[in-house]
Amino acid sequence: MLSVDEPRLVRLAARHGLRIRFVRAIGDFAGAGATIAFVEPVGGGGSVDVRRAARVAACVRYGPSRTVEQDAAYGFRLLADIAIRALSPAVNDPTTAVQALDQIEDALLRLSRRSLGDAWLLDGSGTPRVSYPAPGWADFVSLALDETLLYGSSNPQVVRRLRALLEHVTAAAPQSRRPELARRTAALDRLSATALSDPLLSAVADVPDHQGLGGSAPRGDSPG
């Protein structure tokens, strides 16, 4: 499922007194005969006219592959794939992984104060009309960082860039969202301590660096 026409869905639901509950998220695979959403009259009872249900179905767009149009998780998936592919032994390009982390950090900063997770779309009167499942903060943090933590923990450049990222996003995020970042910082400490047992490399990897290696001292700036 690639995207939905949200304004049109809300208008349809409001005009016909409906409530639409999606059970598939944007980006989910939907095979033949899969249930995408439930359409029901507000207040319950009765059935929904087939023609109205068809109009609802026409607001959903499908395709052979995901897009970033309404699927922020897919954007993180692409960036994470670039990072972990660059860290594979066959490629061994940590600088590309660091550049992917630059973009991941920027995206996490943008999401850090936004409302995330399952949501309702309201009509003009404030009545909930359309609900849909969506990733929450913990989902985005996991998708963005966990695989790079695993595959990059033996590379000082990547570890330093991850430390800088985690420090910066933690400073910008509301208190309620910091525990997920603290868990990744602790995991990075454990993984890098195991992978970088040499005292020199361990000491190098302990320093946050926005460039990975060769950058300036840790920055105290916060996003505007």
Coordinates of C-alpha atoms in Angstrom, one line a residue:
M1 CA 0.0 0.0 0.0
L2 CA 1.7 3.2 -1.2
S3 CA -0.5 6.1 -0.1
V4 CA -4.0 7.2 0.7
D5 CA -5.8 10.4 -0.3
E6 CA -6.4 11.6 3.2
P7 CA -8.5 14.8 2.4
R8 CA -10.8 12.9 0.1
L9 CA -11.3 10.1 2.6
V10 CA -12.2 12.5 5.4
R11 CA -14.7 14.3 3.1
L12 CA -16.3 11.0 2.1
A13 CA -16.5 9.8 5.7
A14 CA -18.0 13.1 6.8
R15 CA -20.5 13.4 4.0
H16 CA -21.9 9.9 4.5
G17 CA -21.5 9.6 8.3
L18 CA -18.8 7.0 8.2
R19 CA -15.8 6.0 10.2
I20 CA -12.9 4.3 8.4
R21 CA -10.3 2.2 10.3
F22 CA -7.3 1.1 8.3
V23 CA -5.7 -2.1 9.5
R24 CA -2.7 -1.9 7.1
A25 CA -0.1 0.8 7.4
I26 CA 1.4 2.7 4.5
G27 CA 4.2 0.5 3.2
D28 CA 2.6 -2.8 4.2
F29 CA 2.4 -5.5 1.6
A30 CA -1.3 -6.2 0.6
G31 CA -1.8 -9.4 -1.3
A32 CA -4.9 -10.4 -3.2
G33 CA -8.0 -10.4 -1.0
A34 CA -6.3 -8.7 1.9
T35 CA -8.4 -6.6 4.2
I36 CA -7.2 -3.0 4.1
A37 CA -9.7 -1.1 6.2
F38 CA -13.1 -1.4 7.9
V39 CA -15.8 1.1 6.9
E40 CA -18.7 1.5 9.4
P41 CA -21.4 4.0 10.1
V42 CA -20.7 6.4 13.0
G43 CA -22.6 5.1 16.0
G44 CA -22.6 1.6 14.7
G45 CA -25.4 -0.5 13.3
G46 CA -26.4 -0.9 9.7
S47 CA -24.2 -1.6 6.7
V48 CA -22.3 0.5 4.3
D49 CA -23.5 0.9 0.7
V50 CA -21.2 -1.0 -1.7
R51 CA -20.8 2.1 -3.9
R52 CA -19.6 4.1 -0.9
A53 CA -17.2 1.4 0.1
A54 CA -15.9 1.4 -3.5
R55 CA -15.3 5.1 -3.3
V56 CA -13.3 4.6 -0.1
A57 CA -11.2 1.9 -1.8
A58 CA -10.5 4.2 -4.7
C59 CA -8.7 6.5 -2.3
V60 CA -6.0 3.9 -1.7
R61 CA -3.0 3.6 -4.1
Y62 CA -1.0 0.4 -4.6
G63 CA 2.2 -0.4 -6.4
P64 CA 5.0 -2.8 -6.7
S65 CA 7.4 -1.0 -4.4
R66 CA 7.3 1.4 -1.5
T67 CA 7.8 5.2 -1.9
V68 CA 8.6 8.0 0.5
E69 CA 5.5 10.0 -0.4
Q70 CA 3.6 9.1 2.9
D71 CA 6.0 6.5 4.2
A72 CA 8.7 8.1 6.4
A73 CA 9.7 4.7 7.6
Y74 CA 10.8 3.7 4.1
G75 CA 13.1 6.8 3.9
F76 CA 14.8 5.5 7.1
R77 CA 14.9 2.0 5.6
L78 CA 16.8 3.3 2.5
L79 CA 19.3 5.3 4.6
A80 CA 19.9 2.4 7.0
D81 CA 20.4 0.1 4.0
I82 CA 23.0 2.5 2.6
A83 CA 24.9 2.6 5.9
I84 CA 24.9 -1.2 6.5
R85 CA 25.7 -1.9 2.9
A86 CA 28.7 0.4 3.1
L87 CA 29.8 -1.4 6.2
S88 CA 29.8 -4.9 4.7
P89 CA 33.2 -6.6 4.3
A90 CA 32.8 -6.6 0.5
V91 CA 32.5 -2.8 0.4
N92 CA 34.2 -1.5 3.5
D93 CA 33.3 2.2 3.0
P94 CA 32.7 3.7 6.5
T95 CA 32.7 7.2 5.1
T96 CA 29.6 6.5 3.1
A97 CA 28.0 5.1 6.3
V98 CA 28.9 8.3 8.1
Q99 CA 27.2 10.3 5.3
A100 CA 24.1 8.2 5.6
L101 CA 24.1 8.9 9.4
D102 CA 24.3 12.6 8.6
Q103 CA 20.9 12.3 6.9
I104 CA 19.5 10.0 9.6
E105 CA 20.4 12.5 12.3
D106 CA 18.7 15.3 10.4
A107 CA 15.5 13.2 9.9
L108 CA 15.4 12.1 13.6
L109 CA 15.8 15.7 14.7
R110 CA 12.8 16.6 12.5
L111 CA 10.7 13.9 14.0
S112 CA 11.8 14.3 17.6
R113 CA 9.1 16.7 18.5
R114 CA 6.4 15.6 16.1
S115 CA 3.3 13.6 17.0
L116 CA 3.9 10.0 15.9
G117 CA 2.2 6.6 16.0
D118 CA -1.4 5.6 15.4
A119 CA -3.6 8.5 14.6
W120 CA -7.1 9.7 13.7
L121 CA -7.9 12.2 11.0
L122 CA -10.7 14.6 12.0
D123 CA -13.3 16.3 9.9
G124 CA -14.1 20.1 10.1
S125 CA -16.2 19.6 13.2
G126 CA -13.5 17.7 15.0
T127 CA -15.2 14.3 14.6
P128 CA -12.7 11.4 14.2
R129 CA -13.2 10.0 10.7
V130 CA -10.2 8.0 9.6
S131 CA -7.7 6.0 11.7
Y132 CA -4.5 4.4 10.6
P133 CA -1.6 2.6 12.1
A134 CA 1.8 4.4 11.9
P135 CA 5.2 4.0 13.4
G136 CA 6.0 5.6 16.7
W137 CA 9.2 7.2 18.0
A138 CA 10.6 3.8 19.2
D139 CA 10.0 2.3 15.7
F140 CA 11.8 5.1 13.9
V141 CA 14.8 5.0 16.3
S142 CA 15.1 1.3 15.9
L143 CA 14.8 1.4 12.2
A144 CA 17.3 4.2 11.9
L145 CA 20.0 3.0 14.1
D146 CA 19.9 -0.6 15.3
E147 CA 21.5 -2.3 12.3
T148 CA 24.2 0.3 12.0
L149 CA 25.0 -0.1 15.7
L150 CA 25.4 -3.8 15.1
Y151 CA 27.5 -3.6 11.9
G152 CA 29.4 -0.4 12.7
S153 CA 30.5 -1.1 16.2
S154 CA 34.0 -2.3 15.2
N155 CA 34.8 0.9 13.2
P156 CA 36.0 3.9 15.1
Q157 CA 34.8 6.3 12.5
V158 CA 31.2 5.0 12.6
V159 CA 31.2 4.7 16.4
R160 CA 32.3 8.3 16.8
R161 CA 29.6 9.5 14.4
L162 CA 27.0 7.5 16.2
R163 CA 28.0 9.0 19.5
A164 CA 27.7 12.5 18.1
L165 CA 24.3 11.7 16.6
L166 CA 22.9 10.2 19.8
E167 CA 24.2 13.2 21.8
H168 CA 22.7 15.7 19.4
V169 CA 19.3 14.1 19.1
T170 CA 19.1 13.4 22.8
A171 CA 19.7 17.0 23.6
A172 CA 16.9 18.1 21.1
A173 CA 14.3 15.4 22.0
P174 CA 11.7 15.8 24.7
Q175 CA 12.4 14.0 27.9
S176 CA 9.8 11.3 27.2
R177 CA 11.7 10.3 24.0
R178 CA 15.2 10.2 25.5
P179 CA 15.0 6.6 26.9
E180 CA 15.0 5.1 23.5
L181 CA 18.2 7.0 22.6
A182 CA 19.8 6.1 26.0
R183 CA 19.2 2.5 25.2
R184 CA 21.1 2.9 21.9
T185 CA 24.0 4.7 23.6
A186 CA 24.3 1.9 26.1
A187 CA 24.2 -0.7 23.3
L188 CA 26.9 1.3 21.4
D189 CA 29.1 1.3 24.6
R190 CA 28.8 -2.5 25.0
L191 CA 29.2 -3.4 21.3
S192 CA 32.2 -1.1 20.7
A193 CA 33.9 -2.1 24.0
T194 CA 33.7 -5.7 22.8
A195 CA 34.8 -5.0 19.1
L196 CA 37.5 -2.4 19.9
S197 CA 39.4 -4.0 22.7
D198 CA 42.7 -2.3 21.8
P199 CA 43.1 0.6 24.3
L200 CA 44.1 3.1 21.6
L201 CA 41.2 2.4 19.3
S202 CA 38.8 2.2 22.3
A203 CA 39.9 5.7 23.4
V204 CA 39.5 7.0 19.9
A205 CA 36.0 5.6 19.6
D206 CA 34.9 7.1 22.8
V207 CA 34.9 10.6 21.4
P208 CA 31.8 12.0 19.6
D209 CA 32.7 13.4 16.1
H210 CA 30.2 14.7 13.6
Q211 CA 32.7 13.8 10.8
G212 CA 33.5 10.4 12.2
L213 CA 37.2 11.0 12.2
G214 CA 39.0 14.3 11.8
G215 CA 36.2 16.6 12.9
S216 CA 36.2 19.4 15.4
A217 CA 35.6 19.0 19.1
P218 CA 32.1 18.0 20.2
R219 CA 29.5 20.7 19.5
G220 CA 27.1 22.2 21.9
D221 CA 24.7 23.6 19.4
S222 CA 21.1 22.5 19.3
P223 CA 18.7 22.7 16.4
G224 CA 16.7 25.8 15.8

